Amino acid sequence: MDINNELIDKLANLAKLNFDDTTKEAIRGDLEKALTFFEKISELDTENVEPLIYMNEEVNVFRKDEAKTLISRAEGLKNAPLQDGEFIKVPKVIEQ
Amino acid sequence: MQHYKNLKVIQRDLAAAKITCAGLVDFYLSNIAQSQETNAYLEVFEEEARQKAKELDQKIANGEKLGRLHGMVIAIKDVICYKNHKISASSNILSNFESLFSSTAVERILLEDAIIIGRTSCDEFAMGSTNENSAFGVVRNFDNLDKVPGGSSGGSAVAVQANTCLAALGSDTGGSVRQPASFCNVIGFKPTYGRISRHGLIAYASSFDQIGTLTQSVEDAALLLEIMAGKDDFDGTNSSKSVPKYSEALQEVSSDKEKKRIAYFKEALENEGLDAEIQQKTKELLAKLQSEGHTVEAVSFPYLDYLVPTYYILTTAEASSNLSRYDGIHYGHRSKDAKNMEATYRNSRTEAFGEEVKRRIMLGTFVLSSGYYDAYYSKAQKVRRLIHDYTRNIFKNFDFILTPTTPTPAFDIGDKEYQDPVSMYLADIYTVQANLVGIPAVSVPLSHHSNGMSFGVQLMADKFEESELLKFGKKLTL
């Protein structure tokens, strides 16, 4: 699998990560190696095989749709990096 | 104080007033201090543990009803939530995070009077097989400080190995309980997928993750399972099947003459990556079981070389999705020099995630991305079906599948070979099958290598066959 810098940039954007020139080269090499290793599974014939998606055997596990308050506002804000007692504060979204 | 390996013995001595919970906690705390160079603990709940021990001793003195885990001092892996306690998944992105609730597993052991003594280090977000990927330093094997303890539940395994607690909780996504158990000479047990609620377990790969135990006796693994397992409204993938009395099933083991059918894979035993001494001891065990009258047969397993690639395609995909919640906004590390939202996300994640975590997020993003999804992610889900059906089919004719737990004993810290991600991934070759299929598996100590390090043997059973699995596991330890 050939991985170019353009693909790394695209993936980094989707994954919300940054790579500078040095780390980009390292991740490119790692991805190339891992993906070559992953390609092994293409040898198997999976025609007419249904993908296995859910590991639990029970289907349609229902519960009552009840509103519950599990945490208070203060608890919800407790771990926020920046908050004013009512809201979590974030950097400006719209540039002037 | 003697080295206790079994809660029953502790409870007997507590009842006979030979020891107290306070004395037990003091003893474990002094062992923690003496094994500090292992770096197994991220935090020790010293005062709290002493306080809880005092309360329990009072209860005993008053003749009050005691929980089934009274006298058990336990450590928890840093991915299992405990209300009002820090939890970080050994990552800088959660370095100051305090949990708002307890995981169902922790809730249930606390109700039975367990004493939680601390939280243990692991590979960051449970991603790794060496415990070298923690943001808070390498964890060392207590038998030899130059060796890795395995991972990702390395801190939990060392905590038990160094007798700093009776038992520990870990999590097992592809062997993260069993592999360190093998490296640290303890018992590592992963139940059936969905047997124990995942509520309050920090998610790595949701269709693989399962809470497991590291113990010094199979009895303690059985009792902990009995208490933690069972329906939980907070986890929709949790099984509502009734929970058997696993601990009672173990009582008849020593006298039981029942003959079992055991399968092993020729491909696994002849695998070129398998250490010769581990191969030899595993073969000797199979011969011994056969001589005791069990059916022992080689079964062909054509998927051995496909297990690890399938596992890593699916788990990296699930990880890239699960870890998207760490955005620097609601909680966790936020970058100081981000001027807008996009930069907040990107800089916070880039600054605080470690290398292996970033690698897996990128791999997962790749296999899920348009143009590659079908060839990797969707294909791997189909291969998972093939592996699942083939493995479950074996259990129509056999009770257990027996394999080595790990291809090698514990390796050196910083070993160049395992700095290569693919080599590290291959260390999971025998353990990932149970998670791909969703079946229970246990690693029990088998022998010691000529280099002095321990290694285990793994037994897998069909879904929800924990009783039989633990019974036979116990037999192997006798």
Coordinates of C-alpha atoms in Angstrom, one line a residue:
Chain A
M1 CA 0.0 0.0 0.0
D2 CA 1.4 3.3 -1.1
I3 CA 0.6 6.2 1.2
N4 CA 1.3 9.7 0.1
N5 CA 1.4 12.9 2.1
E6 CA -1.9 14.1 0.5
L7 CA -3.7 11.0 2.0
I8 CA -2.0 11.6 5.4
D9 CA -3.3 15.2 5.3
K10 CA -6.8 14.1 4.4
L11 CA -6.9 11.4 7.2
A12 CA -5.4 13.9 9.7
N13 CA -8.1 16.3 8.9
L14 CA -10.8 13.7 9.5
A15 CA -9.1 12.5 12.7
K16 CA -8.6 16.1 13.9
L17 CA -4.9 15.6 14.4
N18 CA -1.8 17.6 13.2
F19 CA 1.4 16.1 11.9
D20 CA 4.4 18.2 11.2
D21 CA 7.1 17.2 8.6
T22 CA 9.0 14.8 10.9
T23 CA 5.9 13.2 12.5
K24 CA 4.3 12.9 9.1
E25 CA 7.1 10.8 7.7
A26 CA 6.9 8.5 10.7
I27 CA 3.1 8.0 10.6
R28 CA 3.4 7.5 6.8
G29 CA 5.8 4.7 7.3
D30 CA 3.8 3.1 10.1
L31 CA 0.6 3.3 8.1
E32 CA 2.2 1.7 5.1
K33 CA 3.6 -1.2 7.1
A34 CA 0.4 -1.8 9.0
L35 CA -1.8 -1.6 5.9
T36 CA 0.4 -4.0 4.0
F37 CA -0.1 -6.3 7.0
F38 CA -3.9 -5.8 6.9
E39 CA -4.0 -6.6 3.2
K40 CA -3.5 -10.3 4.2
I41 CA -7.3 -10.7 4.7
S42 CA -7.9 -10.0 1.0
E43 CA -6.7 -13.5 0.3
L44 CA -9.9 -14.9 1.9
D45 CA -13.0 -15.6 -0.2
T46 CA -15.9 -13.8 1.6
E47 CA -18.4 -14.0 -1.2
N48 CA -21.9 -14.5 0.3
V49 CA -20.6 -14.0 3.8
E50 CA -22.7 -11.7 5.9
P51 CA -20.6 -9.2 8.0
L52 CA -20.6 -9.8 11.7
I53 CA -21.5 -6.5 13.3
Y54 CA -23.1 -7.1 16.7
M55 CA -21.6 -9.5 19.2
N56 CA -24.5 -9.6 21.6
E57 CA -27.0 -12.3 20.9
E58 CA -30.1 -10.4 22.1
V59 CA -31.9 -8.3 19.6
N60 CA -34.2 -5.4 20.3
V61 CA -33.3 -4.8 23.9
F62 CA -36.0 -2.3 25.0
R63 CA -36.3 -0.1 28.0
K64 CA -38.7 2.6 28.9
D65 CA -37.9 5.9 27.5
E66 CA -37.9 7.9 30.7
A67 CA -36.2 11.2 31.3
K68 CA -33.8 10.9 34.2
T69 CA -31.4 13.5 35.7
L70 CA -28.2 11.6 36.3
I71 CA -25.8 14.5 37.0
S72 CA -26.3 18.1 38.1
R73 CA -25.1 21.1 36.1
A74 CA -22.3 21.6 38.6
E75 CA -21.2 18.0 38.1
G76 CA -21.5 18.4 34.3
L77 CA -19.2 21.4 34.4
K78 CA -16.7 20.0 36.9
N79 CA -14.3 18.6 34.4
A80 CA -14.6 21.4 31.8
P81 CA -11.3 23.1 31.0
L82 CA -13.0 26.5 30.8
Q83 CA -16.5 27.4 32.2
D84 CA -18.3 30.2 33.9
G85 CA -20.5 28.3 36.3
E86 CA -23.3 28.1 33.8
F87 CA -21.7 27.2 30.5
I88 CA -18.6 25.6 29.0
K89 CA -16.7 28.4 27.2
V90 CA -15.1 27.8 23.8
P91 CA -13.0 30.0 21.6
K92 CA -14.7 32.3 19.2
V93 CA -16.6 30.4 16.5
I94 CA -17.3 33.2 14.0
E95 CA -14.4 35.4 13.0
Q96 CA -15.1 39.1 12.6
Chain B
M1 CA 1.6 -11.6 57.4
Q2 CA 1.3 -14.6 55.2
H3 CA 1.0 -14.4 51.4
Y4 CA -2.8 -14.9 50.9
K5 CA -3.8 -16.2 47.4
N6 CA -7.4 -16.9 48.1
L7 CA -10.2 -14.8 49.6
K8 CA -11.7 -17.8 51.4
V9 CA -8.5 -18.1 53.5
I10 CA -8.5 -14.4 54.4
Q11 CA -12.2 -14.6 55.4
R12 CA -11.5 -17.7 57.5
D13 CA -8.6 -15.9 59.3
L14 CA -10.7 -12.7 59.8
A15 CA -13.5 -14.8 61.3
A16 CA -11.0 -16.4 63.7
A17 CA -9.6 -13.0 64.6
K18 CA -6.1 -14.0 63.5
I19 CA -6.0 -10.9 61.3
T20 CA -7.9 -7.6 60.8
C21 CA -8.9 -5.7 57.7
A22 CA -6.9 -2.8 59.0
G23 CA -3.8 -5.0 59.3
L24 CA -4.4 -6.5 55.9
V25 CA -4.6 -3.0 54.3
D26 CA -1.4 -1.9 56.2
F27 CA 0.4 -5.0 54.9
Y28 CA -0.6 -4.3 51.2
L29 CA 0.3 -0.6 51.6
S30 CA 3.7 -1.5 52.8
N31 CA 4.1 -3.9 49.8
I32 CA 3.1 -1.1 47.5
A33 CA 5.8 1.1 49.0
Q34 CA 8.4 -1.7 48.6
S35 CA 7.5 -2.3 45.0
Q36 CA 7.3 1.3 44.0
E37 CA 9.9 0.9 41.3
T38 CA 7.5 -1.2 39.3
N39 CA 5.3 2.0 38.8
A40 CA 2.2 -0.2 38.8
Y41 CA 0.0 2.3 40.6
L42 CA -1.0 5.7 39.3
E43 CA -2.7 6.5 42.6
V44 CA -3.0 4.8 45.9
F45 CA -6.2 5.4 47.9
E46 CA -4.4 5.1 51.1
E47 CA -6.5 7.0 53.6
E48 CA -9.7 5.7 52.1
A49 CA -8.6 2.1 52.2
R50 CA -7.6 2.4 55.8
Q51 CA -10.9 4.0 56.7
K52 CA -13.0 1.3 54.9
A53 CA -10.9 -1.4 56.6
K54 CA -11.7 0.2 60.0
E55 CA -15.4 0.2 59.2
L56 CA -15.3 -3.4 58.2
D57 CA -13.4 -4.4 61.3
Q58 CA -16.1 -2.7 63.3
K59 CA -18.8 -4.5 61.4
I60 CA -17.0 -7.8 62.2
A61 CA -16.8 -6.9 65.9
N62 CA -20.5 -6.1 65.9
G63 CA -21.4 -9.3 64.3
E64 CA -23.1 -7.4 61.4
K65 CA -23.8 -9.0 58.0
L66 CA -20.7 -8.8 55.8
G67 CA -20.6 -8.6 52.0
R68 CA -19.2 -11.5 50.1
L69 CA -16.0 -9.7 49.2
H70 CA -15.2 -8.5 52.7
G71 CA -11.4 -8.9 53.2
M72 CA -10.7 -8.5 49.5
V73 CA -8.3 -5.7 48.8
I74 CA -8.5 -4.9 45.1
A75 CA -6.9 -2.6 42.6
I76 CA -8.6 -1.2 39.5
K77 CA -7.2 -0.5 36.0
D78 CA -7.2 3.2 35.1
V79 CA -10.0 2.7 32.5
I80 CA -12.7 1.7 35.1
C81 CA -14.7 4.5 36.5
Y82 CA -14.9 5.0 40.3
K83 CA -17.1 7.9 41.4
N84 CA -15.2 11.1 42.7
H85 CA -11.9 9.5 41.8
K86 CA -9.5 10.4 39.1
I87 CA -9.4 8.3 35.9
S88 CA -7.1 9.0 33.0
A89 CA -6.8 5.9 30.8
S90 CA -3.0 6.6 31.4
S91 CA -3.4 9.5 29.0
N92 CA -2.5 13.2 29.2
I93 CA -5.8 14.0 27.6
L94 CA -7.6 13.0 30.8
S95 CA -4.9 13.9 33.2
N96 CA -7.2 15.9 35.5
F97 CA -10.5 14.1 35.0
E98 CA -12.6 13.0 37.9
S99 CA -15.3 10.4 37.4
L100 CA -18.9 11.5 38.0
F101 CA -20.2 8.0 38.6
S102 CA -18.9 4.5 39.2
S103 CA -18.9 1.7 36.7
T104 CA -21.4 -1.0 37.3
A105 CA -18.6 -3.5 38.0
V106 CA -17.1 -1.2 40.7
E107 CA -20.6 -0.4 42.1
R108 CA -21.2 -4.1 42.5
I109 CA -17.9 -5.0 44.2
L110 CA -18.3 -2.1 46.6
L111 CA -21.7 -3.3 47.6
E112 CA -20.1 -6.6 48.6
D113 CA -17.5 -4.8 50.8
A114 CA -14.4 -4.9 48.6
I115 CA -11.7 -2.4 49.5
I116 CA -10.3 -0.5 46.5
I117 CA -6.7 0.3 47.2
G118 CA -5.7 2.2 44.1
R119 CA -5.8 2.6 40.3
T120 CA -3.2 1.0 38.2
S121 CA -1.3 2.1 35.1
C122 CA -2.0 0.7 31.7
D123 CA -1.1 1.3 28.1
E124 CA -2.8 4.6 27.0
F125 CA -6.5 3.9 26.3
A126 CA -5.6 0.2 26.7
M127 CA -3.7 0.2 23.5
G128 CA -0.5 -1.8 23.7
S129 CA 1.0 -5.1 24.8
T130 CA 3.9 -3.9 26.9
N131 CA 2.6 -1.1 29.2
E132 CA 5.4 1.1 27.8
N133 CA 2.7 3.3 26.2
S134 CA 1.5 4.9 29.4
A135 CA 1.7 8.7 29.5
F136 CA 2.9 8.3 33.2
G137 CA 5.9 6.1 32.6
V138 CA 6.8 2.5 31.9
V139 CA 5.5 -0.3 34.2
R140 CA 8.1 -2.9 35.2
N141 CA 7.7 -6.6 35.8
F142 CA 8.2 -7.4 39.5
D143 CA 10.0 -10.7 38.7
N144 CA 12.6 -8.8 36.7
L145 CA 12.5 -5.0 36.5
D146 CA 14.2 -5.0 33.1
K147 CA 11.3 -6.9 31.6
V148 CA 7.9 -5.6 30.5
P149 CA 4.8 -6.8 32.5
G150 CA 2.8 -7.1 29.3
G151 CA -0.2 -5.0 28.5
S152 CA -2.4 -3.3 28.4
S153 CA -3.5 -4.2 32.0
G154 CA 0.2 -4.3 33.0
G155 CA -0.2 -2.3 36.2
S156 CA -3.1 -4.5 37.4
A157 CA -1.0 -7.7 36.7
V158 CA 2.0 -6.4 38.6
A159 CA -0.1 -5.2 41.5
V160 CA -1.3 -8.7 42.0
Q161 CA 2.2 -10.3 41.2
A162 CA 3.9 -8.1 43.8
N163 CA 1.2 -9.0 46.4
T164 CA 0.1 -5.4 46.8
C165 CA -3.5 -6.5 46.7
L166 CA -5.4 -9.8 46.5
A167 CA -6.9 -9.2 43.1
A168 CA -7.2 -6.5 40.4
L169 CA -9.7 -5.6 37.7
G170 CA -8.5 -5.1 34.1
S171 CA -10.0 -4.9 30.7
D172 CA -9.5 -7.2 27.8
T173 CA -10.0 -6.1 24.2
G174 CA -7.6 -8.5 22.6
G175 CA -5.7 -10.1 25.4
S176 CA -5.1 -7.2 27.7
V177 CA -5.8 -9.2 30.8
R178 CA -4.5 -12.7 29.7
Q179 CA -1.2 -11.6 28.2
P180 CA 0.1 -9.6 31.2
A181 CA -1.2 -12.5 33.5
S182 CA 1.0 -14.8 31.5
F183 CA 4.0 -12.5 31.8
C184 CA 3.4 -11.9 35.6
N185 CA 2.6 -15.5 36.7
V186 CA -1.0 -14.7 37.8
I187 CA -4.4 -15.9 36.6
G188 CA -6.1 -13.7 33.9
F189 CA -9.7 -14.2 33.0
K190 CA -11.9 -12.6 30.3
P191 CA -15.6 -13.5 30.4
T192 CA -18.0 -13.8 27.4
Y193 CA -18.7 -10.6 25.6
G194 CA -21.6 -8.9 27.3
R195 CA -21.4 -11.0 30.5
I196 CA -20.2 -8.0 32.6
S197 CA -21.6 -4.5 31.9
R198 CA -19.3 -2.1 30.1
H199 CA -21.0 0.9 31.8
G200 CA -18.2 3.0 33.2
L201 CA -15.4 1.2 31.2
I202 CA -13.6 3.7 29.0
A203 CA -14.3 2.5 25.5
Y204 CA -11.5 1.4 23.2
A205 CA -13.3 -1.0 20.8
S206 CA -16.9 -1.5 21.9
S207 CA -17.6 -4.8 20.2
F208 CA -14.4 -6.4 21.8
D209 CA -14.1 -4.8 25.2
Q210 CA -14.8 -6.8 28.3
I211 CA -13.9 -6.3 32.0
G212 CA -11.7 -9.1 33.3
T213 CA -9.9 -10.1 36.5
L214 CA -6.3 -10.7 37.6
T215 CA -6.2 -13.0 40.6
Q216 CA -4.0 -15.5 42.4
S217 CA -6.7 -18.2 42.6
V218 CA -9.4 -19.3 40.1
E219 CA -11.9 -19.2 43.0
D220 CA -11.4 -15.4 43.3
A221 CA -11.9 -15.0 39.6
A222 CA -15.2 -17.0 39.8
L223 CA -16.5 -15.1 42.8
L224 CA -15.7 -11.7 41.2
L225 CA -17.4 -12.8 38.0
E226 CA -20.5 -13.9 39.9
I227 CA -20.7 -10.5 41.6
M228 CA -20.0 -8.3 38.6
A229 CA -21.9 -10.2 35.9
G230 CA -25.5 -9.8 35.0
K231 CA -28.0 -7.5 33.5
D232 CA -27.5 -3.8 33.6
D233 CA -29.8 -1.2 32.1
F234 CA -26.9 1.1 31.4
D235 CA -25.4 -1.3 28.8
G236 CA -27.6 -2.4 26.0
T237 CA -25.0 -5.0 24.8
N238 CA -25.0 -6.6 28.2
S239 CA -26.5 -10.1 28.4
S240 CA -29.7 -10.7 30.4
K241 CA -28.9 -14.4 30.9
S242 CA -29.1 -15.4 34.5
V243 CA -25.7 -15.6 36.4
P244 CA -24.7 -19.1 37.5
K245 CA -23.1 -19.6 40.9
Y246 CA -19.6 -19.9 39.5
S247 CA -18.0 -20.1 42.9
E248 CA -20.0 -23.1 43.9
A249 CA -19.2 -24.9 40.7
L250 CA -15.6 -24.9 41.7
Q251 CA -16.0 -26.6 45.0
E252 CA -16.1 -30.1 43.6
V253 CA -13.1 -29.8 41.3
S254 CA -10.5 -31.8 43.1
S255 CA -12.7 -34.9 43.4
D256 CA -14.2 -34.6 40.0
K257 CA -13.3 -37.3 37.5
E258 CA -15.1 -35.9 34.5
K259 CA -13.3 -36.3 31.2
K260 CA -13.2 -33.4 28.8
R261 CA -12.6 -33.0 25.1
I262 CA -9.8 -30.6 24.3
A263 CA -8.9 -29.3 20.9
Y264 CA -5.6 -27.7 20.0
F265 CA -4.4 -26.1 16.8
K266 CA -1.4 -27.7 15.0
E267 CA -0.8 -24.4 13.2
A268 CA -0.6 -22.6 16.6
L269 CA 1.8 -25.0 18.1
E270 CA 4.0 -25.2 15.0
N271 CA 3.9 -21.4 14.5
E272 CA 7.5 -20.2 13.8
G273 CA 7.0 -17.2 16.1
L274 CA 6.4 -19.6 19.1
D275 CA 9.2 -19.9 21.6
A276 CA 10.6 -23.4 21.7
E277 CA 10.3 -23.8 25.5
I278 CA 6.7 -22.6 25.5
Q279 CA 6.0 -25.0 22.7
Q280 CA 7.6 -27.9 24.6
K281 CA 5.7 -27.2 27.9
T282 CA 2.4 -26.8 26.1
K283 CA 2.9 -30.1 24.3
E284 CA 3.8 -31.8 27.6
L285 CA 0.6 -30.5 29.1
L286 CA -1.5 -31.8 26.3
A287 CA 0.2 -35.3 26.7
K288 CA -0.4 -35.2 30.4
L289 CA -4.1 -34.4 29.9
Q290 CA -4.4 -37.2 27.4
S291 CA -2.8 -39.6 29.8
E292 CA -5.3 -38.6 32.4
G293 CA -8.1 -39.8 30.1
H294 CA -9.2 -36.5 28.5
T295 CA -9.7 -36.5 24.7
V296 CA -7.0 -34.4 23.2
E297 CA -7.1 -33.8 19.5
A298 CA -5.5 -31.6 16.9
V299 CA -8.0 -29.5 14.9
S300 CA -7.0 -27.6 11.8
F301 CA -7.4 -23.8 12.1
P302 CA -6.9 -22.2 8.7
Y303 CA -7.4 -18.6 10.0
L304 CA -4.4 -18.2 12.3
D305 CA -2.6 -15.7 10.1
Y306 CA -5.8 -13.7 9.6
L307 CA -6.6 -13.2 13.2
V308 CA -4.3 -10.3 14.0
P309 CA -5.0 -8.3 10.8
T310 CA -8.8 -8.7 11.2
Y311 CA -8.5 -7.7 14.9
Y312 CA -6.5 -4.6 14.2
I313 CA -8.7 -3.4 11.3
L314 CA -11.8 -3.6 13.4
T315 CA -10.4 -2.3 16.7
T316 CA -8.7 0.7 15.2
A317 CA -11.9 1.5 13.4
E318 CA -13.9 1.4 16.6
A319 CA -11.2 3.3 18.5
S320 CA -11.1 6.1 15.9
S321 CA -14.8 6.5 16.5
N322 CA -14.8 6.1 20.3
L323 CA -11.9 8.5 20.8
S324 CA -13.5 11.3 18.8
R325 CA -15.2 12.4 22.0
Y326 CA -11.9 13.7 23.3
D327 CA -12.1 17.1 21.7
G328 CA -10.8 19.5 24.4
I329 CA -14.2 21.1 24.9
H330 CA -16.2 19.4 27.5
Y331 CA -13.5 17.8 29.6
G332 CA -9.9 16.8 29.4
H333 CA -6.9 18.7 28.1
R334 CA -7.5 21.8 26.1
S335 CA -4.7 23.4 24.1
K336 CA -3.6 26.8 25.4
D337 CA -2.8 28.2 22.0
A338 CA -5.9 27.6 19.9
K339 CA -7.7 30.6 18.5
N340 CA -10.7 28.8 17.0
M341 CA -12.7 25.6 17.3
E342 CA -11.0 23.6 14.6
A343 CA -7.6 24.4 16.2
T344 CA -8.9 23.6 19.6
Y345 CA -9.8 20.1 18.5
R346 CA -6.7 19.5 16.5
N347 CA -4.2 21.0 18.9
S348 CA -5.7 19.5 22.0
R349 CA -5.7 16.0 20.5
T350 CA -2.3 16.4 19.0
E351 CA -0.7 17.6 22.2
A352 CA -2.3 15.1 24.5
F353 CA -2.6 11.8 22.7
G354 CA 0.5 9.5 22.7
E355 CA 2.1 8.1 19.6
E356 CA 0.4 4.6 19.6
V357 CA -3.0 6.2 20.1
K358 CA -2.6 8.5 17.2
R359 CA -1.3 5.7 15.1
R360 CA -4.5 3.6 15.8
I361 CA -6.8 6.6 15.3
M362 CA -5.2 7.2 11.9
L363 CA -5.4 3.5 10.9
G364 CA -9.0 3.4 12.0
T365 CA -9.8 6.6 10.1
F366 CA -8.2 5.1 7.0
V367 CA -10.1 1.8 7.1
L368 CA -13.4 3.6 7.6
S369 CA -12.7 6.3 4.9
S370 CA -14.6 6.4 1.6
G371 CA -12.8 4.3 -1.0
Y372 CA -11.2 1.9 1.5
Y373 CA -14.2 1.0 3.6
D374 CA -15.2 -2.0 1.6
A375 CA -11.8 -3.5 1.1
Y376 CA -10.8 -3.2 4.8
Y377 CA -13.5 -2.5 7.3
S378 CA -16.4 -4.3 5.7
K379 CA -14.1 -7.2 4.5
A380 CA -12.8 -7.6 8.1
Q381 CA -16.4 -7.8 9.4
K382 CA -16.9 -10.7 7.0
V383 CA -13.7 -12.4 8.0
R384 CA -14.8 -12.0 11.6
R385 CA -18.0 -13.9 10.7
L386 CA -15.8 -16.7 9.2
I387 CA -13.6 -16.9 12.3
H388 CA -16.6 -16.8 14.6
D389 CA -18.5 -19.5 12.8
Y390 CA -15.5 -21.8 12.5
T391 CA -14.5 -21.4 16.1
R392 CA -18.1 -21.9 17.5
N393 CA -18.4 -25.0 15.3
I394 CA -15.3 -26.5 17.1
F395 CA -17.3 -26.3 20.3
K396 CA -19.9 -28.7 18.9
N397 CA -17.3 -31.4 19.4
F398 CA -15.0 -30.1 22.0
D399 CA -15.3 -28.4 25.5
F400 CA -12.1 -26.3 25.2
I401 CA -9.5 -25.0 22.9
L402 CA -6.0 -25.0 24.4
T403 CA -3.2 -22.7 23.2
P404 CA -0.2 -21.0 24.6
T405 CA -1.3 -17.5 26.0
T406 CA 1.7 -15.8 24.4
P407 CA 4.2 -16.7 21.8
T408 CA 7.1 -15.6 24.0
P409 CA 7.8 -14.9 27.7
A410 CA 8.1 -11.2 28.8
F411 CA 10.5 -9.3 26.6
D412 CA 13.0 -6.6 27.6
I413 CA 11.8 -3.0 28.2
G414 CA 12.7 -1.0 25.1
D415 CA 13.2 -4.1 23.0
K416 CA 13.7 -2.7 19.4
E417 CA 11.7 -5.5 17.8
Y418 CA 8.6 -4.5 19.7
Q419 CA 9.0 -0.8 18.8
D420 CA 7.8 -1.9 15.4
P421 CA 4.0 -1.8 15.6
V422 CA 3.4 -4.9 13.5
S423 CA 5.7 -7.0 15.6
M424 CA 4.0 -5.7 18.8
Y425 CA 0.6 -6.6 17.2
L426 CA 1.7 -10.1 16.5
A427 CA 2.3 -10.7 20.2
D428 CA -1.5 -10.9 20.5
I429 CA -1.8 -13.8 18.0
Y430 CA -3.2 -16.3 20.5
T431 CA -5.4 -14.0 22.6
V432 CA -7.4 -12.0 19.9
Q433 CA -9.4 -15.0 18.8
A434 CA -11.5 -15.0 22.0
N435 CA -12.4 -11.3 21.5
L436 CA -13.1 -11.7 17.8
V437 CA -15.5 -14.5 18.6
G438 CA -16.9 -13.1 21.9
I439 CA -16.1 -16.2 23.9
P440 CA -14.6 -16.5 27.4
A441 CA -10.9 -17.4 28.0
V442 CA -8.5 -17.8 30.9
S443 CA -4.8 -17.8 31.2
V444 CA -3.3 -19.8 34.1
P445 CA 0.4 -20.1 34.9
L446 CA 2.1 -23.0 33.2
S447 CA 5.8 -22.9 33.8
H448 CA 9.0 -20.8 33.9
H449 CA 11.3 -20.1 31.0
S450 CA 15.0 -20.7 31.2
N451 CA 15.3 -16.9 31.3
G452 CA 13.5 -16.9 34.6
M453 CA 10.2 -15.5 33.4
S454 CA 6.8 -17.1 33.7
F455 CA 4.4 -18.0 31.0
G456 CA 0.8 -19.2 30.9
V457 CA -1.5 -21.5 29.0
Q458 CA -4.8 -20.4 27.6
L459 CA -8.1 -22.2 27.6
M460 CA -11.1 -20.9 25.6
A461 CA -14.6 -22.2 25.9
D462 CA -17.9 -21.6 24.1
K463 CA -20.0 -18.5 25.0
F464 CA -21.4 -18.5 28.5
E465 CA -19.5 -21.6 29.5
E466 CA -17.6 -19.8 32.2
S467 CA -18.4 -22.5 34.8
E468 CA -16.8 -25.3 32.9
L469 CA -13.9 -23.1 31.8
L470 CA -13.1 -22.0 35.4
K471 CA -13.5 -25.5 36.7
F472 CA -11.0 -26.9 34.2
G473 CA -8.8 -23.8 34.7
K474 CA -8.6 -24.6 38.4
K475 CA -7.8 -28.2 37.6
L476 CA -4.7 -27.0 35.6
T477 CA -3.5 -25.1 38.7
L478 CA -3.8 -28.0 41.0

